[in-house]
Short mmCIF file of C-alpha atoms and ligand atoms in Angstrom, two decimals:
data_model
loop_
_atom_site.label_atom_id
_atom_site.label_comp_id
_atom_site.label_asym_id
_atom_site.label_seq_id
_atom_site.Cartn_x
_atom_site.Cartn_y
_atom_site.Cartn_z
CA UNK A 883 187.74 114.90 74.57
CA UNK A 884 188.14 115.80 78.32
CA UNK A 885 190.57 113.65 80.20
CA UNK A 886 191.11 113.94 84.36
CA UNK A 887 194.21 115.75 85.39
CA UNK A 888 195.93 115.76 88.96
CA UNK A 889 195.68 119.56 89.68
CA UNK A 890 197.65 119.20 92.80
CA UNK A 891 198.43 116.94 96.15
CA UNK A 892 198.06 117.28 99.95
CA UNK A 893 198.78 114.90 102.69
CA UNK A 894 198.37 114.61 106.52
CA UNK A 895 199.46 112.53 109.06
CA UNK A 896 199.24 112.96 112.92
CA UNK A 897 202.67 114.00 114.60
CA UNK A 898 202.41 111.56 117.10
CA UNK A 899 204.85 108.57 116.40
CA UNK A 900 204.08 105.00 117.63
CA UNK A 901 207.53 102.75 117.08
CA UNK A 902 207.24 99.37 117.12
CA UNK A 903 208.92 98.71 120.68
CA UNK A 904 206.01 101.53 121.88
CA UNK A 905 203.67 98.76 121.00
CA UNK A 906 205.34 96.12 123.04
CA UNK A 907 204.11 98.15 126.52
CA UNK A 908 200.20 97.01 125.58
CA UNK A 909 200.71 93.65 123.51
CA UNK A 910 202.93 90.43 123.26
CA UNK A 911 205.04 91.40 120.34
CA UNK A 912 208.57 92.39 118.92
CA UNK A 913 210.29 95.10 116.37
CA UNK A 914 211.59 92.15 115.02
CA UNK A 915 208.38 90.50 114.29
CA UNK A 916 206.50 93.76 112.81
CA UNK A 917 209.21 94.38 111.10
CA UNK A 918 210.57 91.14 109.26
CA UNK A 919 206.55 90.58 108.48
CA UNK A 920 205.50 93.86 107.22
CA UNK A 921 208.43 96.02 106.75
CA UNK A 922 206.89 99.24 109.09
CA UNK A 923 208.55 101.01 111.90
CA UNK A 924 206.92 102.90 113.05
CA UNK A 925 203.67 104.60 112.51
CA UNK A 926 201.47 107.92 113.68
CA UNK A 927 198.66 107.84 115.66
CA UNK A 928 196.07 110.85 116.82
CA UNK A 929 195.38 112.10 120.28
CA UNK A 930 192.05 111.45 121.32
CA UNK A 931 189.11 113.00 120.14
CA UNK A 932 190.42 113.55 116.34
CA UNK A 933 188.87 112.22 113.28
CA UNK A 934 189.15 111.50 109.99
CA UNK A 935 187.67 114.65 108.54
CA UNK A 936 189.99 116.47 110.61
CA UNK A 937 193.04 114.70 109.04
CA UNK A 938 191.58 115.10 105.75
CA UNK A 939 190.94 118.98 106.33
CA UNK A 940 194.41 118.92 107.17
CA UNK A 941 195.65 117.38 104.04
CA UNK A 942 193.26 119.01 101.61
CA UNK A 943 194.31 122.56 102.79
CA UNK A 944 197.83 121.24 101.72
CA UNK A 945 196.35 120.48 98.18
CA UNK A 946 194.15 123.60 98.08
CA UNK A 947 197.94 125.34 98.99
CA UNK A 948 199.59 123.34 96.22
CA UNK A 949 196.70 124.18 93.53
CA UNK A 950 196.63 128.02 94.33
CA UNK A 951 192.90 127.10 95.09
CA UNK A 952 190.02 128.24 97.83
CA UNK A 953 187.77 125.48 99.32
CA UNK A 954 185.13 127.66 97.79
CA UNK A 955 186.46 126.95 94.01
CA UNK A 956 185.60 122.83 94.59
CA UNK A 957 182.46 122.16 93.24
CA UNK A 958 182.29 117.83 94.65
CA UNK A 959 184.20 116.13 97.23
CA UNK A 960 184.20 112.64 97.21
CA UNK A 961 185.74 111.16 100.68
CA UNK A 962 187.04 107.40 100.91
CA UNK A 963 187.70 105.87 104.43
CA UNK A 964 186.80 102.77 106.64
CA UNK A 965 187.36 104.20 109.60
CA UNK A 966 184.04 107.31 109.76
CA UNK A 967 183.87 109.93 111.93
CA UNK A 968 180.16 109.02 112.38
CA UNK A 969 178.05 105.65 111.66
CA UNK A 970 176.06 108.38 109.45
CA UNK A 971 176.24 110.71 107.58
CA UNK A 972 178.90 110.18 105.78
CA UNK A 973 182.49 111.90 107.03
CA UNK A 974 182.40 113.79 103.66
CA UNK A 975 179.92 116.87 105.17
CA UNK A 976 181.71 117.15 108.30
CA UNK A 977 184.92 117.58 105.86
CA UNK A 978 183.11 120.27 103.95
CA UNK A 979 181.59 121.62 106.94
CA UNK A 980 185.31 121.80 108.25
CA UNK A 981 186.44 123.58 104.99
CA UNK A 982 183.72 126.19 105.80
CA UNK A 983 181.54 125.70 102.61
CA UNK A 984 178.51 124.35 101.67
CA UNK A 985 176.10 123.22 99.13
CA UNK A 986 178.33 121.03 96.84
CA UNK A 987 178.14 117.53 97.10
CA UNK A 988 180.15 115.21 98.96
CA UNK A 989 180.17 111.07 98.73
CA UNK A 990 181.52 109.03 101.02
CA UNK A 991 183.25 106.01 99.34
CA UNK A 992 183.05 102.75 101.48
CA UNK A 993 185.51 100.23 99.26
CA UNK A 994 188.32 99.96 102.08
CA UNK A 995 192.28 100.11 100.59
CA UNK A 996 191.01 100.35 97.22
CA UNK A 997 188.52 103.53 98.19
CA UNK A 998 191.18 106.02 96.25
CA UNK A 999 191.05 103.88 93.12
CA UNK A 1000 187.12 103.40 93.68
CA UNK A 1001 187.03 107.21 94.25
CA UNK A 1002 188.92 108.41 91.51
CA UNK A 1003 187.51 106.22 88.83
CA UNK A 1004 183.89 108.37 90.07
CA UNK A 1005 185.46 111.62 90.35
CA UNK A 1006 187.04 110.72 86.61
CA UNK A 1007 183.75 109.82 84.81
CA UNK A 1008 182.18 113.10 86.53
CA UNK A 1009 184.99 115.22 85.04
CA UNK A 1010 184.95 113.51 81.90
CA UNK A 1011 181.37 113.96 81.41
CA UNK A 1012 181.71 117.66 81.83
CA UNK A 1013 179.86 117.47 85.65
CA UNK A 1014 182.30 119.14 87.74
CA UNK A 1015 185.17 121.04 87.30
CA UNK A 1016 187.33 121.04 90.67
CA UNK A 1017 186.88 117.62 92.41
CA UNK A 1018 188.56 116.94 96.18
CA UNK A 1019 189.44 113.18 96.30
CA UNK A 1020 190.93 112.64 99.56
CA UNK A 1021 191.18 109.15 101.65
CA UNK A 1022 191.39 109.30 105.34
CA UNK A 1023 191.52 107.40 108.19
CA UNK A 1024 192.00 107.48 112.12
CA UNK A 1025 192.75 103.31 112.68
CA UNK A 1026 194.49 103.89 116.10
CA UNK A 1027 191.09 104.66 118.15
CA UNK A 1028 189.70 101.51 117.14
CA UNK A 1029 192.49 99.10 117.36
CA UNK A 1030 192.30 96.70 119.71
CA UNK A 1031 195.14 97.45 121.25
CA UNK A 1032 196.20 93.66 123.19
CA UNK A 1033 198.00 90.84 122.74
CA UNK A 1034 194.11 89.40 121.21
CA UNK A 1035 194.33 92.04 118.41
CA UNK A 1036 198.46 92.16 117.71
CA UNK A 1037 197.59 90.50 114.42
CA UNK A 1038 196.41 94.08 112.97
CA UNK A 1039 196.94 96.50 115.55
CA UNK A 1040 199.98 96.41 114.75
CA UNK A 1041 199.72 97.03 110.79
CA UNK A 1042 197.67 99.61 110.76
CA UNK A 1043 198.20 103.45 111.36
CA UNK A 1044 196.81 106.92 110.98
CA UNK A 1045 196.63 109.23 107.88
CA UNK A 1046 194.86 111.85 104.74
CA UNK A 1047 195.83 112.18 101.35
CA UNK A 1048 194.38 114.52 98.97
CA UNK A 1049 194.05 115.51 95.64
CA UNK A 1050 192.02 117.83 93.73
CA UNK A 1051 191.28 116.84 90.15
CA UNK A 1052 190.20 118.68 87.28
CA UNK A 1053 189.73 118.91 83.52
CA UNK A 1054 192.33 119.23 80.74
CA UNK A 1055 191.98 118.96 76.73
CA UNK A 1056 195.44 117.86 76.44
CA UNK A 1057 194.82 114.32 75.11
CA UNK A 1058 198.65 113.38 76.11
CA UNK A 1059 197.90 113.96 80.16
CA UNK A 1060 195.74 112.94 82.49
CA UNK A 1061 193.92 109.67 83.73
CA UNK A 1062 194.37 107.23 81.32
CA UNK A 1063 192.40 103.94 82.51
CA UNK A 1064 190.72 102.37 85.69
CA UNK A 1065 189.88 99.18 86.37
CA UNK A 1066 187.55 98.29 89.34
CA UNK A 1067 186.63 94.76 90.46
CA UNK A 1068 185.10 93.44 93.78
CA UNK A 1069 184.54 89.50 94.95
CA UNK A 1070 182.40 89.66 97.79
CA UNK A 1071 183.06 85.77 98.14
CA UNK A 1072 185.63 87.02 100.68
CA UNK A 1073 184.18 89.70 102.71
CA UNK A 1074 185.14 88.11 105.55
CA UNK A 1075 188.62 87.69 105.59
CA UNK A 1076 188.84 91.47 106.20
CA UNK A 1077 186.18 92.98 108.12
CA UNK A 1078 184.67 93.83 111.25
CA UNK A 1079 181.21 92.18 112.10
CA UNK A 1080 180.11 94.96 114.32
CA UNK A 1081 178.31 97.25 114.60
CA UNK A 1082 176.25 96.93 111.90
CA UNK A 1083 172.14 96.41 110.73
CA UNK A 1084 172.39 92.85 110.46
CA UNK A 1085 172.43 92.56 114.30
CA UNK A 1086 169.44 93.68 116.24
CA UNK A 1087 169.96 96.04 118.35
CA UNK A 1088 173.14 97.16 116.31
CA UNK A 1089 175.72 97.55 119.44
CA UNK A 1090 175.41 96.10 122.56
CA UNK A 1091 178.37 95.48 125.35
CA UNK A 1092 178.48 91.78 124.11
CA UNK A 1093 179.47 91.87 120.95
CA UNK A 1094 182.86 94.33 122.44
CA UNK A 1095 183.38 91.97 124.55
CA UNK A 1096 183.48 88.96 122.27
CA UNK A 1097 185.48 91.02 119.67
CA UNK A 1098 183.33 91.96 117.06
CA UNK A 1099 184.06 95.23 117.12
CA UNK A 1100 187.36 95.26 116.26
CA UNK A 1101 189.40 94.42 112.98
CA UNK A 1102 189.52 90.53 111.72
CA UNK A 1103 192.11 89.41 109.37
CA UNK A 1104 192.94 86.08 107.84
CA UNK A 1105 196.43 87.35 107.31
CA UNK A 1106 197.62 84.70 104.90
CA UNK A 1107 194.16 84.91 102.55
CA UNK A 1108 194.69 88.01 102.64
CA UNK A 1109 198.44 88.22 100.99
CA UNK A 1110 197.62 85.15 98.36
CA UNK A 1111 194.79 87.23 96.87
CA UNK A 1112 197.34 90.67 96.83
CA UNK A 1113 200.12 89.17 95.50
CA UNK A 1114 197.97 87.97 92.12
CA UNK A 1115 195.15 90.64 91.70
CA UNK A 1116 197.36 93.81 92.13
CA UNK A 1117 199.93 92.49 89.21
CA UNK A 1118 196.61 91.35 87.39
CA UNK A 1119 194.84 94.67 87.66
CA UNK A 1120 198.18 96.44 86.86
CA UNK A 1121 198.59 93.85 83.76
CA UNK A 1122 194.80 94.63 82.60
CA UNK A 1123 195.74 98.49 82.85
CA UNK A 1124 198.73 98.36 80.57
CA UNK A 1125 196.94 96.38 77.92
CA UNK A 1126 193.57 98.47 77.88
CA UNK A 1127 196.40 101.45 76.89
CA UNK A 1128 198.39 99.74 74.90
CA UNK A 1129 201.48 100.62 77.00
CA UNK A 1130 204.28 98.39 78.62
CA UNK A 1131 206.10 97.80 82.34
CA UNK A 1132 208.53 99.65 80.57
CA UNK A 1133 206.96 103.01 79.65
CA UNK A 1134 205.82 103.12 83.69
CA UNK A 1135 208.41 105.78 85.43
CA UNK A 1136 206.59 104.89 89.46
CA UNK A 1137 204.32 102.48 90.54
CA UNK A 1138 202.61 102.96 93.76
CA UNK A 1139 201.00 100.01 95.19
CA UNK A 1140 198.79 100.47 98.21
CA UNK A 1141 200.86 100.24 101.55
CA UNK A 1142 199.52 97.11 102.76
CA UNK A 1143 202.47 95.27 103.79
CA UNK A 1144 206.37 95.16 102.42
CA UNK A 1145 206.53 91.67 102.05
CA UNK A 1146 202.90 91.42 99.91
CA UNK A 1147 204.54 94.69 97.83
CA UNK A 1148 207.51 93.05 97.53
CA UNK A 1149 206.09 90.07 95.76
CA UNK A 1150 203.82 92.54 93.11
CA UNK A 1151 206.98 94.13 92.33
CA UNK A 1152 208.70 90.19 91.35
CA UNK A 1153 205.77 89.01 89.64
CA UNK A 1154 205.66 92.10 87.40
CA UNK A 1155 209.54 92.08 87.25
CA UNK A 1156 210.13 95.59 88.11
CA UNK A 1157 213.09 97.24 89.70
CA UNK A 1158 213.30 98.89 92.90
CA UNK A 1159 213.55 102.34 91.25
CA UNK A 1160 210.08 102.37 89.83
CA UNK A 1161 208.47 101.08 92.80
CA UNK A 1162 207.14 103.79 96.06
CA UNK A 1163 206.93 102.60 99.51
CA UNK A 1164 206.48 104.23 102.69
CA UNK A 1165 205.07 101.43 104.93
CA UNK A 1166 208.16 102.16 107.38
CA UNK A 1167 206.93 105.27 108.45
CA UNK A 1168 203.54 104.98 108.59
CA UNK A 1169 202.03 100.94 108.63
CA UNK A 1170 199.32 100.45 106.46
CA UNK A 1171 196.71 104.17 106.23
CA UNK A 1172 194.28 102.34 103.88
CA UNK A 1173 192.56 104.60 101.58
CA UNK A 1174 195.07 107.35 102.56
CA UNK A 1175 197.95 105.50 101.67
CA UNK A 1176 198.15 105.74 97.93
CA UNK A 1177 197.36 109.77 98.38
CA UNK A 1178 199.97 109.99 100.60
CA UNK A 1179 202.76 107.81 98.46
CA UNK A 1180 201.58 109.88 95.71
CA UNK A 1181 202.20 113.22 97.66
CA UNK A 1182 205.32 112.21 98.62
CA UNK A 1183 206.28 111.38 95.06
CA UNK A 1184 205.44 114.55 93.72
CA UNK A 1185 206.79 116.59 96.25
CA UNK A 1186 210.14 114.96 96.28
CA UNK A 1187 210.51 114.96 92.30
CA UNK A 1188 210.29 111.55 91.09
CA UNK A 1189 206.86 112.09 90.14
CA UNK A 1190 207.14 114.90 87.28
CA UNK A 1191 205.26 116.79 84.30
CA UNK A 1192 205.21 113.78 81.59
CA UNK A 1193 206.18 110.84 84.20
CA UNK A 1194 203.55 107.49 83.70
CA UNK A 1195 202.25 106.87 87.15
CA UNK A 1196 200.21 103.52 87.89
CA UNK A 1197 198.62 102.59 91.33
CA UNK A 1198 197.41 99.83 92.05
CA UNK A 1199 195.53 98.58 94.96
CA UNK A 1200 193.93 95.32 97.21
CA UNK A 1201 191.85 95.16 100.42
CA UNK A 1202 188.72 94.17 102.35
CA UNK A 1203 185.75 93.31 100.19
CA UNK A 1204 187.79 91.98 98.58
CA UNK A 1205 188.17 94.81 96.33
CA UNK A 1206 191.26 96.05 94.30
CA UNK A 1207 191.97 97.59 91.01
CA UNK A 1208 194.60 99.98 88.51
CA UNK A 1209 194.79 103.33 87.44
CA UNK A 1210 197.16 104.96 85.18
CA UNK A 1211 197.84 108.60 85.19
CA UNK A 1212 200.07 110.65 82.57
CA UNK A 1213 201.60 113.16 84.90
N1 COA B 1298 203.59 90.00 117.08
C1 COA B 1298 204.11 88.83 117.39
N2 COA B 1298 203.55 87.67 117.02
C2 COA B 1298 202.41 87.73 116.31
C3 COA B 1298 201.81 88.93 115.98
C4 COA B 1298 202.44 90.12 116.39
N3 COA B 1298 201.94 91.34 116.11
N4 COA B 1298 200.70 88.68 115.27
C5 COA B 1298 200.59 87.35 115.17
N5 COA B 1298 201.62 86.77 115.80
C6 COA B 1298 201.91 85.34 115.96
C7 COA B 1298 200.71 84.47 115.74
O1 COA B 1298 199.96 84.39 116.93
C8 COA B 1298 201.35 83.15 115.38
O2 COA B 1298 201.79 82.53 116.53
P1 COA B 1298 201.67 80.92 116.67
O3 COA B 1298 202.51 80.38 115.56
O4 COA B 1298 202.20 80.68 118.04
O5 COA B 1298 200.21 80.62 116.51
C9 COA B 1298 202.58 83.58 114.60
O6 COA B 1298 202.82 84.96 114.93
C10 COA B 1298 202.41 83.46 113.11
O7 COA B 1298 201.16 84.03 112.78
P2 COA B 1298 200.67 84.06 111.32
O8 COA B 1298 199.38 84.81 111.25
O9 COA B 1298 200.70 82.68 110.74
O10 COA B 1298 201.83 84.92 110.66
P3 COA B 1298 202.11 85.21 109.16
O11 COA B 1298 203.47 84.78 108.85
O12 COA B 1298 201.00 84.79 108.27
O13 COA B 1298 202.11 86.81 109.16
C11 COA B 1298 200.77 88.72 108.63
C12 COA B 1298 200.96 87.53 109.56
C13 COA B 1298 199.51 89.45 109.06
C14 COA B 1298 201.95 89.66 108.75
C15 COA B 1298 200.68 88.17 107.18
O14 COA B 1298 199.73 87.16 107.09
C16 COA B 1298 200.35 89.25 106.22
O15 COA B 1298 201.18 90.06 105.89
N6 COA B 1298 199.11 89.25 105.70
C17 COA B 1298 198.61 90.34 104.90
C18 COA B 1298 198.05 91.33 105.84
C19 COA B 1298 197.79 92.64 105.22
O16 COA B 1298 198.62 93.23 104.60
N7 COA B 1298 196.58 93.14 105.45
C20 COA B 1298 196.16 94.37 104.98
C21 COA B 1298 195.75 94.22 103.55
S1 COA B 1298 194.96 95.62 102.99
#
C-alpha cells in the first residue's frame, strides 16, 4: 500500500518587518493591545507589486533545494491561498509559469486557514492512488496589500501578515511513515463571520467604487465567533484524528496548530492537555499567514530539529468557511 511522505520543506516570507508600534502611525492601536490579544509582534509585509506566486516561488525553490529536486521533476502543484494574484486563473499557473515549466497541472485550493490541510488531504489521495509521483503543496499569501490599513480595519489588519510554505510530497511503501489520516469538515452556516463580501458574482457589476468605499472589500471578522468555534473544532478534529489511528496525545512528539491567534492556540493546547514542549508557534514573528502558516511552522520545525525521521506530527487547523480539520504525519 502507498502512503504520502513529506519529501522535503521550503518557506518564504518577505524581509520587510512591520512591528506592532509601526502600525500605530496608520491606525488607533497599541503593542500592548496586539500583543496581550494575539500574542504577535511583529510581522512581514511585501513591497508593492509582489504576489503570492512570487512568495510561493520563493519558498518552493527552498523545498526543491531541500529535496535535491528540479521544478521539472513535479508532476502536480496544488496552490492554497485567499489572498490570489488574479480574480482568475488561479495563482497556481502563474507559480508554475514562475518555476519555468509547463504542462502539469496545478489547482488552486480556495478553503482559507485550513487550505494546507484541504490541500494535502488532495495531493494524498492522488499519491495514494498511484496519480502522481512528486506533488508541490505550497500555501501562500500577500494579506498586507489588501488590509485596510485604518483605525476602521484595526480589528484584522492588525492579525494578519505575509508568507509561503512549501512542501513537496511523494510516495513511499514504508507502511510505518507517511500521512497517516485527514479529516476535512466545512459548516457554511458561518461563512460570514470571516469573509469579504466583495468583489464577487453575486453583485452585478462585480466591483464598483461603492462597495470600497462602504468596506466590502476588505476583511470582516466577528472576532469572538470566530475564537469559540477554534477553541472546540481544532481539539475535536485533532481528537477524531487520534482515534481513526488508534494512537494517543501521548504518542504525538509536535503539534502545529494553524497560527491564528496565541490566545485561541493557547486554549487548544488546555483543552487537549498538552505541554508547551509539544506545541509550535510562531505567531510573534509573523501574525497570522493563513494557508502559509502551517507550511511555514512545519519548515521551521524541521529545519531546527524538533521535527525528525520517526517524530508523530499532527496539524490541525480553523478558519473562514468555516472550515478546519487534522492531519497526522509519521515523520
Ligand atoms: N487595537 C486596539 N483596539 C482594538 C483593536 C486594535 N487593533 N481592534 C479592536 N479594538 C477595540 C475594539 O474596537 C473594542 O473597543 P470598544 O470596547 O471600545 O468597542 C475593543 O478593542 C474590544 O474589541 P473586541 O473585538 O471585543 O476584542 P476581543 O477581546 O474580542 O479581541 C480579537 C478581538 C480579534 C483579538 C479576538 O476576538 C480574537 O482573537 N478572535 C479570533 C480572531 C482570529 O484569530 N481570526 C483568525 C482566525 S483564522
Amino acid at each position: 500500500m502507498l502512503r504520502t511522505e513529506v519529501l522535503s520543506t521550503g518557506f518564504y516570507v518577505p524581509e520587510r518587518v512591520i512591528t506592532n508600534h509601526d502600525l500605530t502611525q496608520w491606525m488607533d492601536t497599541s503593542d500592548e493591545w496586539i500583543r496581550q490579544r494575539s500574542g504577535i509582534v511583529e510581522r512581514r509585509w511585501v513591497e508593492d507589486g509582489v504576489g503570492s506566486s512570487d512568495l510561493a516561488k520563493a519558498a518552493t525553490e527552498q523545498a526543491l533545494e531541500m529535496a535535491g529536486l528540479q521544478a521539472t521533476d513535479l508532476d502536480c502543484i496544488i496552490l492554497a491561498t485567499l489572498s490570489p494574484d488574479h480574480f482568475f486563473p488561479g495563482t497556481g499557473v502563474f507559480l508554475q509559469r514562475k518555476l519555468g515549466i509547463k504542462n502539469i497541472p496545478c489547482l488552486d485550493v480556495r478553503n482559507q486557514c485550513s487550505g494546507f490541510i484541504y490541500g494535502l488531504a488532495v495531493a494524498d489521495a492522488w499519491i495514494r492512488i498511484g496519480l502522481f509521483k512528486r506533488i508541490l503543496l505550497v500555501g501562500t499569501e500577500v494579506h498586507s496589500s489588501g488590509l485596510e490599513k485604518t483605525t476602521a480595519g484595526r480589528d484584522t489588519a492588525v492579525l494578519f501578515g505575509d508568507g509561503a510554505g512549501a512542501v513537496i510530497l511523494g510516495p513511499t511503501e514504508d507502511a510505518e511513515r507517511g500521512v497517516l489520516s485527514i479529516h476535512i469538515h466545512a459548516d457554511g452556516r458561518h461563512a460570514e463571520k470571516l469573509w469579504m463580501d466583495a468583489p464577487g458574482s453575486s453583485y452585478t457589476p462585480w466591483l464598483v467604487p461603492e462597495y470600497i468605499a462602504s468596506g466590502l472589500t476588505r476583511p470582516q471578522m466577528e472576532g469572538r465567533e470566530v475564537f469559540k468555534h477554534a477553541v472546540v473544532k481544532m481539539p475535536e478534529a485533532v481528537r477524531e484524528a487520534l482515534e481513526a489511528t488508534g494512537l494517543s496525545l501521548d504518542d504525538v512528539d509536535v503539534v502545529i496548530p494553524h497560527q491564528a491567534n496565541l490566545r485561541i492556540t493557547q486554549a487548544v493546547q488546555k483543552v487537549l492537555g498538552l505541554p508547551d514542549e509539544k506545541m509550535v508557534s510562531n505567531i510573534d514573528k509573523y501574525g497570522n499567514t493563513t494557508a502559509a502558516s502551517i507550511p511555514i511552522a512545519l519548515h521551521e520545525a524541521v529545519a531546527s530539529g524538533r521535527i525528525k525521521r520517526g517524530s508523530l506530527v499532527c496539524l490541525t487547523a480553523f478558519g473562514s468557511g468555516f472550515t478546519w480539520g487534522s492531519a497526522l504525519i509519521r515523520w
